[in-house]
Amino acid sequence: MAGSERVEHVRVAVIGSGFGGIGAAVRLRREGVTDFVVLERAGAVGGTWRDNSYPGCACDVPSHLYSFSFAPNPDWPRTFSGQEHIWDYLERVADTFRLRPHIRLDTEVLKLTWDAEELRWLIETSTGKLTADVVVSATGPLSDPKTPDIPGLDTFPGKVFHSARWDHDYDLRGKRVAMVGTGASAIQIVPEIQRDVRRLTLFQRTPPWVLPRADRVISGVERWLHRQLPFTTQARRGILWGLRELQVQAFTKRPDELGLIERIAKRNMERSVKDPALRAKLTPTYRIGCKRILLSNSYYPALAKPNVDVVASGLAEVRGSTVVAADGTEAEVDAIVFGTGFHVTDMPIAERVVGAEGQTLMESWKDGMKSLRGATAAGFPNFFTVIGPNTGLGNSSMILMIESQLNYLADYMRQLNMIGGRAALSPRTAAVDAWNHRVQERMKRTVWNTGGCTSWYLDANGVNTTVWPGTTTEFRTATRRVDLSEYEVTRAPEREAEPRPRTARKSRPSKARATA
């Protein structure tokens, strides 16, 4: 960089080593790009499946669909795999595709600044600086836990932690525990800790819809068959994918068709919860699918146990060891566990990215996140996001969306290579706005916007900047190729060669000049 100290330079810097980061690294290698690094703030790869190690943590998408198409795993132990198996899978993918030399652990990205003169990113990390032609942000929306600002929480004398930062050194056995939140993490945690704690108080702002979980052990015969005949693994994945593609219309165009699913969910609750008053607390008043549909066979039975209290109100205040709900309900507790989600619509990485106009990505998104095809943002050249705005799913596997974005990333790199030299692609504001307008117009009919709930899919302005309002097939088609008409292309002027010394006598250059 002009006027600054020499720093290491790479073609691509990938931030994060979850599914998005590992997938991006594999795709770059397959495209012949080997000059890249993966910057990971933690001490191991794995992303959210490394961080979330709470009791009962598992995926709610079938195992054979929640894996890369280019790295099938015939040995999944269950139809819905647990956290430890998914984390192990990502570790093995990193080894199989020889990614370890590219991965830099314990390296947190502190700031990224676009250098308009050199057409590259200056990256400041916890271990030093480097520059990159292209940055791929794969930090993911489920990486930074969100803990609500509760009055008095800082004076609580007991233990406090978030589900994504589980304290395994703290023994909950015999304790009085407050569980705050009723999302995907909480319904897995509650059944696991209920049998050990003295008393469990669940603070529920909004009850979730919970369907039965068709989980089982995958037999040794099935696994043997998948190893010997790989096409059977592909067929299994294809069936799982196809069934979910058929469901999309109900979520995106005909939410009224979801009534049958609601009846199944109610029967699931009625089988375990006999108390009419408790059933009333646990029955949602919004359309199923508006918030993420949860899967569990043990959540409702746990809530019906005599050592569990369900408070149909959010936690509002902490007074010493007493937790107080918004409706005035009080409970004495020894520990508070927050299952309150993540910074999804206000991703912290956006505060650290400074674009071409000198503003951060967070400032650019002050009125809501938006990007071109879920990947690139106006004013941020050669900056690519995996799992960007409106790429989330409500009923299928995010790995499908990630792989579609990796197709787009691959063609993005091809376009830069064809342009040649030092070049940058920045999406035109008009292209970003047009794409976002189409997405939001389609969103109007979806269950996420019409279902009558407030969910983490919506930002502070009530806009759904999280979910993709279509099928995974549609998204794959939309991200198959980079349309250069949607981008501004910037080329750096070629550096002029320095003139040779005009002298008849041969002489060696000075040491200072040789290292300049």
Short mmCIF file of C-alpha atoms in Angstrom, two decimals:
data_model
loop_
_atom_site.label_atom_id
_atom_site.label_comp_id
_atom_site.label_asym_id
_atom_site.label_seq_id
_atom_site.Cartn_x
_atom_site.Cartn_y
_atom_site.Cartn_z
CA MET A 1 0.00 0.00 0.00
CA ALA A 2 1.26 3.42 -0.91
CA GLY A 3 2.86 5.29 1.96
CA SER A 4 2.55 2.46 4.45
CA GLU A 5 4.63 -0.39 5.76
CA ARG A 6 4.85 -3.53 3.74
CA VAL A 7 2.35 -6.15 4.80
CA GLU A 8 1.48 -9.62 3.58
CA HIS A 9 -0.85 -9.66 0.57
CA VAL A 10 -3.22 -12.42 -0.54
CA ARG A 11 -5.64 -12.77 -3.38
CA VAL A 12 -8.60 -13.61 -1.10
CA ALA A 13 -9.20 -13.36 2.64
CA VAL A 14 -12.10 -15.40 4.03
CA ILE A 15 -13.49 -14.40 7.43
CA GLY A 16 -14.92 -17.26 9.48
CA SER A 17 -14.58 -21.04 9.35
CA GLY A 18 -18.12 -22.30 9.70
CA PHE A 19 -20.01 -23.86 6.79
CA GLY A 20 -19.75 -20.62 4.79
CA GLY A 21 -16.02 -20.12 5.31
CA ILE A 22 -15.04 -23.76 4.85
CA GLY A 23 -17.23 -23.98 1.77
CA ALA A 24 -15.70 -20.81 0.31
CA ALA A 25 -12.19 -22.16 0.89
CA VAL A 26 -12.98 -25.43 -0.87
CA ARG A 27 -14.56 -23.61 -3.80
CA LEU A 28 -11.61 -21.26 -4.16
CA ARG A 29 -9.21 -24.21 -4.34
CA ARG A 30 -11.39 -25.87 -6.95
CA GLU A 31 -11.28 -22.66 -8.99
CA GLY A 32 -7.49 -22.74 -8.87
CA VAL A 33 -7.21 -19.94 -6.31
CA THR A 34 -4.63 -21.06 -3.77
CA ASP A 35 -3.43 -17.66 -2.56
CA PHE A 36 -6.00 -17.24 0.20
CA VAL A 37 -6.32 -17.32 3.97
CA VAL A 38 -9.19 -18.16 6.30
CA LEU A 39 -9.21 -15.88 9.34
CA GLU A 40 -10.88 -17.45 12.38
CA ARG A 41 -11.19 -15.67 15.72
CA ALA A 42 -11.58 -18.89 17.72
CA GLY A 43 -9.11 -21.69 18.35
CA ALA A 44 -10.83 -24.22 16.04
CA VAL A 45 -12.95 -24.32 12.91
CA GLY A 46 -16.68 -24.95 13.09
CA GLY A 47 -18.50 -21.64 13.46
CA THR A 48 -21.85 -21.90 15.20
CA TRP A 49 -21.43 -25.68 15.56
CA ARG A 50 -18.27 -25.10 17.55
CA ASP A 51 -19.73 -22.34 19.71
CA ASN A 52 -23.10 -23.88 20.53
CA SER A 53 -22.31 -26.79 22.80
CA TYR A 54 -25.27 -26.50 25.16
CA PRO A 55 -27.00 -29.68 26.39
CA GLY A 56 -29.12 -31.25 23.66
CA CYS A 57 -27.73 -29.10 20.83
CA ALA A 58 -28.66 -30.64 17.49
CA CYS A 59 -29.73 -29.66 13.99
CA ASP A 60 -33.38 -29.40 12.96
CA VAL A 61 -32.54 -30.19 9.32
CA PRO A 62 -31.95 -33.84 8.32
CA SER A 63 -28.27 -34.80 8.34
CA HIS A 64 -27.99 -35.84 4.69
CA LEU A 65 -29.36 -32.46 3.60
CA TYR A 66 -27.33 -30.49 6.12
CA SER A 67 -23.99 -31.26 4.51
CA PHE A 68 -22.09 -30.22 1.40
CA SER A 69 -23.06 -31.88 -1.87
CA PHE A 70 -19.34 -32.14 -2.68
CA ALA A 71 -18.56 -33.81 0.66
CA PRO A 72 -21.29 -36.39 1.34
CA ASN A 73 -21.12 -38.23 4.64
CA PRO A 74 -22.45 -41.79 4.50
CA ASP A 75 -21.87 -42.27 8.24
CA TRP A 76 -24.26 -39.81 9.84
CA PRO A 77 -25.34 -41.59 13.06
CA ARG A 78 -28.84 -40.11 13.28
CA THR A 79 -31.40 -38.65 10.91
CA PHE A 80 -30.99 -35.35 12.83
CA SER A 81 -27.39 -35.09 13.95
CA GLY A 82 -26.11 -33.59 17.16
CA GLN A 83 -23.70 -30.69 17.48
CA GLU A 84 -20.65 -32.86 18.06
CA HIS A 85 -21.22 -34.83 14.84
CA ILE A 86 -21.68 -31.70 12.72
CA TRP A 87 -18.60 -30.07 14.22
CA ASP A 88 -16.61 -33.23 13.56
CA TYR A 89 -17.88 -33.20 9.96
CA LEU A 90 -16.56 -29.67 9.38
CA GLU A 91 -13.20 -30.62 10.89
CA ARG A 92 -12.98 -33.56 8.48
CA VAL A 93 -13.91 -31.42 5.48
CA ALA A 94 -11.08 -29.04 6.42
CA ASP A 95 -8.67 -31.99 6.50
CA THR A 96 -9.97 -33.77 3.39
CA PHE A 97 -9.63 -30.67 1.22
CA ARG A 98 -6.23 -29.72 2.71
CA LEU A 99 -7.40 -26.40 4.09
CA ARG A 100 -5.33 -26.37 7.28
CA PRO A 101 -2.35 -24.48 5.80
CA HIS A 102 -4.72 -21.66 4.81
CA ILE A 103 -6.50 -21.40 8.18
CA ARG A 104 -5.28 -18.92 10.81
CA LEU A 105 -6.86 -19.62 14.16
CA ASP A 106 -7.10 -17.16 17.04
CA THR A 107 -7.07 -14.33 14.48
CA GLU A 108 -9.96 -11.93 14.92
CA VAL A 109 -10.67 -9.36 12.23
CA LEU A 110 -10.80 -5.95 13.88
CA LYS A 111 -11.21 -3.66 10.87
CA LEU A 112 -11.35 -3.77 7.08
CA THR A 113 -10.68 -0.63 5.06
CA TRP A 114 -10.94 -0.28 1.29
CA ASP A 115 -7.92 1.32 -0.37
CA ALA A 116 -9.31 3.03 -3.47
CA GLU A 117 -5.83 3.72 -4.86
CA GLU A 118 -4.48 0.19 -4.61
CA LEU A 119 -7.89 -1.49 -5.11
CA ARG A 120 -7.46 -3.81 -2.18
CA TRP A 121 -8.60 -4.26 1.39
CA LEU A 122 -6.42 -3.46 4.39
CA ILE A 123 -7.26 -5.99 7.07
CA GLU A 124 -6.34 -5.35 10.68
CA THR A 125 -6.47 -8.45 12.86
CA SER A 126 -5.61 -9.37 16.42
CA THR A 127 -2.35 -10.89 15.13
CA GLY A 128 -1.29 -8.22 12.63
CA LYS A 129 -2.15 -6.67 9.27
CA LEU A 130 -2.51 -8.00 5.76
CA THR A 131 -4.11 -6.93 2.50
CA ALA A 132 -6.37 -8.78 0.09
CA ASP A 133 -7.80 -8.16 -3.36
CA VAL A 134 -11.09 -9.78 -2.33
CA VAL A 135 -12.69 -10.31 1.07
CA VAL A 136 -15.28 -13.02 1.65
CA SER A 137 -17.20 -12.43 4.87
CA ALA A 138 -18.55 -15.75 6.15
CA THR A 139 -19.11 -14.77 9.76
CA GLY A 140 -22.73 -15.91 9.55
CA PRO A 141 -25.82 -14.45 11.23
CA LEU A 142 -25.67 -16.86 14.20
CA SER A 143 -22.21 -15.97 15.45
CA ASP A 144 -22.69 -13.15 17.97
CA PRO A 145 -25.12 -13.84 20.85
CA LYS A 146 -27.70 -11.24 21.80
CA THR A 147 -28.40 -10.72 25.48
CA PRO A 148 -31.17 -8.25 26.35
CA ASP A 149 -30.43 -5.24 28.51
CA ILE A 150 -32.28 -6.21 31.68
CA PRO A 151 -32.32 -3.68 34.54
CA GLY A 152 -30.46 -5.07 37.54
CA LEU A 153 -28.84 -7.95 35.66
CA ASP A 154 -25.36 -6.67 36.46
CA THR A 155 -26.08 -7.01 40.19
CA PHE A 156 -27.35 -10.60 40.02
CA PRO A 157 -25.22 -12.64 42.46
CA GLY A 158 -25.64 -15.95 40.67
CA LYS A 159 -24.44 -17.36 37.34
CA VAL A 160 -25.43 -15.80 34.00
CA PHE A 161 -24.59 -17.06 30.52
CA HIS A 162 -25.98 -17.31 26.98
CA SER A 163 -26.83 -20.64 25.39
CA ALA A 164 -24.16 -20.03 22.73
CA ARG A 165 -21.52 -19.55 25.42
CA TRP A 166 -22.49 -22.42 27.70
CA ASP A 167 -20.51 -22.62 30.94
CA HIS A 168 -19.71 -26.32 31.26
CA ASP A 169 -17.85 -25.70 34.51
CA TYR A 170 -21.04 -24.60 36.25
CA ASP A 171 -23.13 -27.48 37.61
CA LEU A 172 -26.87 -26.84 37.29
CA ARG A 173 -27.83 -29.89 39.33
CA GLY A 174 -29.99 -28.94 42.28
CA LYS A 175 -30.09 -25.28 41.24
CA ARG A 176 -33.01 -22.94 40.67
CA VAL A 177 -32.67 -21.88 37.04
CA ALA A 178 -34.35 -19.22 34.90
CA MET A 179 -34.46 -20.01 31.19
CA VAL A 180 -35.12 -16.86 29.18
CA GLY A 181 -36.48 -17.43 25.68
CA THR A 182 -38.38 -20.17 23.86
CA GLY A 183 -36.55 -20.43 20.54
CA ALA A 184 -34.70 -23.27 18.85
CA SER A 185 -31.99 -23.43 21.53
CA ALA A 186 -34.33 -23.25 24.51
CA ILE A 187 -36.56 -26.13 23.43
CA GLN A 188 -33.47 -28.36 23.25
CA ILE A 189 -32.00 -27.13 26.55
CA VAL A 190 -35.16 -27.34 28.67
CA PRO A 191 -35.66 -31.13 28.45
CA GLU A 192 -31.96 -31.75 29.11
CA ILE A 193 -31.67 -29.67 32.27
CA GLN A 194 -35.21 -30.10 33.66
CA ARG A 195 -34.48 -33.51 35.14
CA ASP A 196 -31.40 -32.23 37.01
CA VAL A 197 -32.38 -28.81 38.32
CA ARG A 198 -34.30 -28.17 41.51
CA ARG A 199 -36.67 -25.76 39.78
CA LEU A 200 -36.87 -24.39 36.27
CA THR A 201 -38.66 -21.14 35.47
CA LEU A 202 -39.21 -20.55 31.75
CA PHE A 203 -39.78 -16.96 30.65
CA GLN A 204 -41.79 -17.04 27.45
CA ARG A 205 -42.67 -13.90 25.52
CA THR A 206 -44.21 -15.75 22.57
CA PRO A 207 -44.96 -19.48 22.44
CA PRO A 208 -43.44 -21.35 19.49
CA TRP A 209 -45.15 -23.86 17.21
CA VAL A 210 -43.57 -27.24 17.92
CA LEU A 211 -43.91 -30.28 15.65
CA PRO A 212 -42.86 -33.86 16.42
CA ARG A 213 -39.24 -34.66 15.63
CA ALA A 214 -38.87 -37.75 13.44
CA ASP A 215 -35.40 -38.54 14.73
CA ARG A 216 -33.92 -42.02 14.87
CA VAL A 217 -30.64 -43.86 14.71
CA ILE A 218 -29.46 -44.54 11.15
CA SER A 219 -28.84 -48.27 11.07
CA GLY A 220 -25.52 -49.90 10.30
CA VAL A 221 -27.08 -51.46 7.19
CA GLU A 222 -28.12 -48.05 5.88
CA ARG A 223 -24.66 -46.63 6.48
CA TRP A 224 -23.01 -49.62 4.83
CA LEU A 225 -25.29 -49.18 1.82
CA HIS A 226 -24.42 -45.48 1.57
CA ARG A 227 -20.69 -46.29 1.68
CA GLN A 228 -20.88 -49.05 -0.91
CA LEU A 229 -23.36 -47.35 -3.24
CA PRO A 230 -22.78 -43.57 -3.08
CA PHE A 231 -25.75 -42.87 -5.34
CA THR A 232 -28.04 -43.96 -2.49
CA THR A 233 -26.71 -41.07 -0.39
CA GLN A 234 -27.39 -38.71 -3.27
CA ALA A 235 -30.88 -40.14 -3.70
CA ARG A 236 -31.64 -39.71 -0.01
CA ARG A 237 -30.47 -36.11 -0.14
CA GLY A 238 -32.49 -35.49 -3.29
CA ILE A 239 -35.70 -36.77 -1.72
CA LEU A 240 -35.22 -34.65 1.39
CA TRP A 241 -34.56 -31.60 -0.80
CA GLY A 242 -37.53 -32.23 -3.10
CA LEU A 243 -40.03 -32.56 -0.27
CA ARG A 244 -38.95 -29.21 1.13
CA GLU A 245 -39.11 -27.51 -2.25
CA LEU A 246 -42.75 -28.59 -2.51
CA GLN A 247 -43.51 -26.95 0.83
CA VAL A 248 -42.24 -23.52 -0.17
CA GLN A 249 -45.45 -22.40 -1.92
CA ALA A 250 -47.39 -22.61 1.36
CA PHE A 251 -44.86 -20.39 3.12
CA THR A 252 -44.43 -17.84 0.35
CA LYS A 253 -47.74 -17.65 -1.50
CA ARG A 254 -50.51 -19.55 0.30
CA PRO A 255 -50.05 -19.33 4.09
CA ASP A 256 -53.69 -20.35 4.64
CA GLU A 257 -52.71 -23.86 3.56
CA LEU A 258 -50.65 -24.20 6.74
CA GLY A 259 -53.75 -24.82 8.88
CA LEU A 260 -53.30 -28.60 8.68
CA ILE A 261 -49.77 -28.28 10.05
CA GLU A 262 -51.11 -26.20 12.93
CA ARG A 263 -53.53 -28.99 13.85
CA ILE A 264 -50.65 -31.49 13.90
CA ALA A 265 -48.69 -29.17 16.19
CA LYS A 266 -51.65 -28.75 18.55
CA ARG A 267 -52.14 -32.51 18.79
CA ASN A 268 -48.43 -32.82 19.55
CA MET A 269 -48.92 -30.48 22.52
CA GLU A 270 -52.18 -32.02 23.72
CA ARG A 271 -50.60 -35.47 23.97
CA SER A 272 -48.14 -34.23 26.61
CA VAL A 273 -49.80 -31.23 28.24
CA LYS A 274 -53.05 -32.15 30.00
CA ASP A 275 -53.41 -28.97 32.06
CA PRO A 276 -55.76 -26.61 30.17
CA ALA A 277 -54.17 -23.52 31.72
CA LEU A 278 -50.68 -24.58 30.64
CA ARG A 279 -51.95 -25.47 27.16
CA ALA A 280 -53.43 -21.99 26.87
CA LYS A 281 -50.04 -20.47 27.69
CA LEU A 282 -48.29 -22.66 25.13
CA THR A 283 -50.74 -22.17 22.24
CA PRO A 284 -49.54 -19.61 19.68
CA THR A 285 -51.97 -17.02 18.33
CA TYR A 286 -50.10 -16.44 15.06
CA ARG A 287 -49.92 -18.50 11.86
CA ILE A 288 -47.50 -21.40 11.98
CA GLY A 289 -44.33 -20.61 10.03
CA CYS A 290 -44.37 -16.89 10.88
CA LYS A 291 -41.66 -17.69 13.41
CA ARG A 292 -39.33 -20.62 12.87
CA ILE A 293 -41.14 -23.94 13.29
CA LEU A 294 -39.44 -26.00 15.99
CA LEU A 295 -39.09 -29.77 16.28
CA SER A 296 -39.13 -31.67 19.57
CA ASN A 297 -40.60 -34.77 21.19
CA SER A 298 -39.42 -33.85 24.68
CA TYR A 299 -40.11 -30.11 25.10
CA TYR A 300 -43.78 -30.34 26.04
CA PRO A 301 -43.33 -33.35 28.37
CA ALA A 302 -40.60 -31.42 30.20
CA LEU A 303 -42.83 -28.35 30.65
CA ALA A 304 -45.53 -30.56 32.21
CA LYS A 305 -43.19 -31.74 34.98
CA PRO A 306 -43.92 -30.50 38.54
CA ASN A 307 -40.54 -28.69 38.89
CA VAL A 308 -41.19 -26.42 35.90
CA ASP A 309 -43.01 -23.08 35.86
CA VAL A 310 -43.93 -21.40 32.57
CA VAL A 311 -44.21 -17.63 32.85
CA ALA A 312 -46.07 -16.27 29.83
CA SER A 313 -44.20 -12.98 29.96
CA GLY A 314 -40.70 -11.78 29.23
CA LEU A 315 -38.04 -11.12 31.85
CA ALA A 316 -38.25 -7.44 32.79
CA GLU A 317 -36.08 -6.91 35.86
CA VAL A 318 -33.62 -8.54 38.23
CA ARG A 319 -33.64 -7.64 41.93
CA GLY A 320 -30.81 -9.40 43.66
CA SER A 321 -31.58 -13.12 43.30
CA THR A 322 -35.16 -12.40 42.25
CA VAL A 323 -36.12 -12.37 38.59
CA VAL A 324 -39.24 -10.40 37.72
CA ALA A 325 -41.39 -10.86 34.62
CA ALA A 326 -43.20 -8.07 32.79
CA ASP A 327 -46.49 -9.31 34.32
CA GLY A 328 -45.06 -9.06 37.85
CA THR A 329 -44.35 -12.76 38.36
CA GLU A 330 -41.31 -13.31 40.58
CA ALA A 331 -38.96 -16.22 41.14
CA GLU A 332 -35.83 -16.79 43.21
CA VAL A 333 -33.07 -18.30 41.08
CA ASP A 334 -29.43 -19.28 41.29
CA ALA A 335 -28.68 -19.06 37.56
CA ILE A 336 -30.03 -17.31 34.47
CA VAL A 337 -29.60 -18.87 31.02
CA PHE A 338 -30.38 -16.69 28.02
CA GLY A 339 -31.63 -18.38 24.88
CA THR A 340 -32.31 -15.03 23.25
CA GLY A 341 -30.79 -15.47 19.83
CA PHE A 342 -28.16 -13.56 17.89
CA HIS A 343 -27.37 -10.27 16.18
CA VAL A 344 -28.90 -11.25 12.85
CA THR A 345 -30.13 -7.99 11.30
CA ASP A 346 -27.33 -5.96 12.89
CA MET A 347 -24.30 -8.19 12.36
CA PRO A 348 -21.31 -6.81 14.30
CA ILE A 349 -18.90 -7.42 11.40
CA ALA A 350 -20.72 -4.60 9.54
CA GLU A 351 -19.34 -2.10 12.05
CA ARG A 352 -15.79 -3.10 11.14
CA VAL A 353 -16.01 -2.76 7.35
CA VAL A 354 -15.17 0.67 5.89
CA GLY A 355 -16.05 1.03 2.21
CA ALA A 356 -15.11 3.24 -0.72
CA GLU A 357 -16.99 6.30 0.59
CA GLY A 358 -15.48 6.11 4.06
CA GLN A 359 -18.61 4.84 5.75
CA THR A 360 -19.03 1.51 7.49
CA LEU A 361 -21.27 -1.22 6.19
CA MET A 362 -23.40 -0.73 9.30
CA GLU A 363 -23.88 2.94 8.39
CA SER A 364 -24.71 1.97 4.81
CA TRP A 365 -27.34 -0.41 6.17
CA LYS A 366 -28.82 2.02 8.70
CA ASP A 367 -32.20 1.79 6.96
CA GLY A 368 -31.96 -1.99 6.59
CA MET A 369 -29.59 -4.59 5.19
CA LYS A 370 -29.65 -5.03 1.45
CA SER A 371 -27.28 -6.46 -1.10
CA LEU A 372 -27.20 -7.71 -4.67
CA ARG A 373 -28.25 -11.37 -4.81
CA GLY A 374 -27.48 -11.69 -1.11
CA ALA A 375 -23.75 -11.26 -1.75
CA THR A 376 -22.42 -7.80 -2.60
CA ALA A 377 -23.20 -4.32 -1.26
CA ALA A 378 -23.00 -0.99 -3.12
CA GLY A 379 -19.96 1.03 -2.11
CA PHE A 380 -17.98 -2.00 -0.95
CA PRO A 381 -15.89 -3.24 -3.89
CA ASN A 382 -14.61 -6.81 -3.92
CA PHE A 383 -16.45 -7.52 -0.67
CA PHE A 384 -18.53 -10.68 -0.77
CA THR A 385 -20.89 -11.94 1.92
CA VAL A 386 -21.88 -15.59 2.33
CA ILE A 387 -25.31 -15.82 3.98
CA GLY A 388 -26.00 -12.16 3.33
CA PRO A 389 -29.33 -10.30 3.44
CA ASN A 390 -32.42 -12.30 2.45
CA THR A 391 -30.65 -15.62 2.02
CA GLY A 392 -32.08 -17.38 5.08
CA LEU A 393 -34.58 -20.22 4.92
CA GLY A 394 -37.58 -21.14 7.00
CA ASN A 395 -38.02 -24.75 5.96
CA SER A 396 -34.89 -26.20 4.37
CA SER A 397 -31.11 -26.47 4.60
CA MET A 398 -28.93 -23.38 4.58
CA ILE A 399 -26.16 -25.44 2.99
CA LEU A 400 -28.15 -25.31 -0.25
CA MET A 401 -28.12 -21.52 -0.15
CA ILE A 402 -24.44 -21.42 0.77
CA GLU A 403 -23.51 -23.60 -2.21
CA SER A 404 -25.51 -21.34 -4.52
CA GLN A 405 -23.60 -18.34 -3.21
CA LEU A 406 -20.34 -20.22 -3.73
CA ASN A 407 -21.31 -20.62 -7.39
CA TYR A 408 -21.71 -16.85 -7.55
CA LEU A 409 -18.37 -16.35 -5.78
CA ALA A 410 -16.64 -18.66 -8.26
CA ASP A 411 -17.95 -16.68 -11.23
CA TYR A 412 -17.09 -13.43 -9.44
CA MET A 413 -13.47 -14.55 -9.29
CA ARG A 414 -13.57 -15.62 -12.95
CA GLN A 415 -14.83 -12.19 -13.98
CA LEU A 416 -12.03 -10.48 -12.07
CA ASN A 417 -9.50 -12.77 -13.72
CA MET A 418 -10.86 -12.01 -17.18
CA ILE A 419 -10.69 -8.27 -16.53
CA GLY A 420 -7.09 -8.78 -15.52
CA GLY A 421 -4.65 -6.66 -13.57
CA ARG A 422 -5.73 -4.82 -10.47
CA ALA A 423 -9.49 -4.56 -10.75
CA ALA A 424 -12.56 -4.27 -8.56
CA LEU A 425 -16.25 -4.99 -8.96
CA SER A 426 -18.77 -2.93 -7.03
CA PRO A 427 -22.52 -3.47 -7.48
CA ARG A 428 -24.39 -0.51 -8.89
CA THR A 429 -26.76 1.10 -6.41
CA ALA A 430 -29.58 0.81 -8.95
CA ALA A 431 -28.95 -2.95 -9.29
CA VAL A 432 -28.97 -3.45 -5.52
CA ASP A 433 -32.16 -1.43 -5.15
CA ALA A 434 -33.87 -3.28 -8.01
CA TRP A 435 -32.97 -6.69 -6.55
CA ASN A 436 -34.06 -5.66 -3.06
CA HIS A 437 -37.34 -4.24 -4.41
CA ARG A 438 -38.15 -7.54 -6.13
CA VAL A 439 -37.36 -9.49 -2.99
CA GLN A 440 -39.49 -7.26 -0.75
CA GLU A 441 -42.39 -7.29 -3.20
CA ARG A 442 -42.38 -11.10 -3.08
CA MET A 443 -42.07 -10.96 0.70
CA LYS A 444 -45.44 -9.22 1.10
CA ARG A 445 -47.41 -12.43 0.55
CA THR A 446 -45.27 -14.69 2.71
CA VAL A 447 -46.21 -16.12 6.08
CA TRP A 448 -43.23 -14.30 7.61
CA ASN A 449 -44.84 -10.95 6.80
CA THR A 450 -48.53 -11.84 7.08
CA GLY A 451 -48.55 -14.42 9.87
CA GLY A 452 -49.16 -11.98 12.71
CA CYS A 453 -45.95 -12.36 14.70
CA THR A 454 -42.78 -10.49 15.51
CA SER A 455 -39.75 -12.61 14.74
CA TRP A 456 -35.98 -12.33 14.51
CA TYR A 457 -36.44 -12.34 10.75
CA LEU A 458 -37.54 -8.68 10.98
CA ASP A 459 -35.21 -5.75 11.57
CA ALA A 460 -35.84 -2.72 13.79
CA ASN A 461 -38.01 -1.19 11.05
CA GLY A 462 -40.17 -4.29 10.73
CA VAL A 463 -38.63 -5.23 7.36
CA ASN A 464 -37.79 -8.86 6.64
CA THR A 465 -34.13 -8.63 5.65
CA THR A 466 -33.36 -12.23 6.58
CA VAL A 467 -35.39 -14.80 4.66
CA TRP A 468 -35.41 -15.73 0.97
CA PRO A 469 -39.03 -15.63 -0.34
CA GLY A 470 -38.68 -18.46 -2.83
CA THR A 471 -37.31 -21.91 -3.52
CA THR A 472 -33.66 -22.90 -3.31
CA THR A 473 -33.87 -23.70 -7.03
CA GLU A 474 -34.86 -20.11 -7.81
CA PHE A 475 -31.98 -18.80 -5.76
CA ARG A 476 -29.50 -21.13 -7.42
CA THR A 477 -30.67 -19.89 -10.82
CA ALA A 478 -30.37 -16.26 -9.72
CA THR A 479 -26.79 -16.76 -8.53
CA ARG A 480 -25.49 -18.98 -11.31
CA ARG A 481 -23.57 -16.18 -13.05
CA VAL A 482 -22.35 -12.66 -12.34
CA ASP A 483 -24.03 -10.12 -14.63
CA LEU A 484 -21.37 -7.45 -15.21
CA SER A 485 -24.06 -4.95 -16.22
CA GLU A 486 -25.03 -4.90 -12.53
CA TYR A 487 -21.52 -3.87 -11.53
CA GLU A 488 -19.17 -0.95 -11.86
CA VAL A 489 -15.75 -2.12 -12.98
CA THR A 490 -12.72 -0.23 -11.70
CA ARG A 491 -9.22 -0.81 -13.05
CA ALA A 492 -6.09 0.50 -11.42
CA PRO A 493 -3.60 2.24 -13.72
CA GLU A 494 -0.55 0.18 -14.51
CA ARG A 495 2.48 1.20 -12.51
CA GLU A 496 5.18 2.74 -14.64
CA ALA A 497 8.51 0.97 -14.61
CA GLU A 498 11.23 2.90 -12.88
CA PRO A 499 13.88 4.26 -15.32
CA ARG A 500 17.22 2.53 -15.37
CA PRO A 501 20.24 4.53 -14.13
CA ARG A 502 21.85 6.37 -17.07
CA THR A 503 25.45 5.30 -16.64
CA ALA A 504 27.89 3.36 -18.70
CA ARG A 505 29.34 1.72 -15.62
CA LYS A 506 27.55 -1.29 -14.22
CA SER A 507 26.84 -0.90 -10.55
CA ARG A 508 24.82 -2.77 -7.96
CA PRO A 509 21.80 -0.94 -6.58
CA SER A 510 22.01 0.27 -3.04
CA LYS A 511 20.53 -1.89 -0.29
CA ALA A 512 17.79 0.65 0.34
CA ARG A 513 16.73 0.61 -3.31
CA ALA A 514 16.85 -3.15 -3.54
CA THR A 515 14.31 -3.51 -0.75
CA ALA A 516 12.10 -0.58 -1.68
#
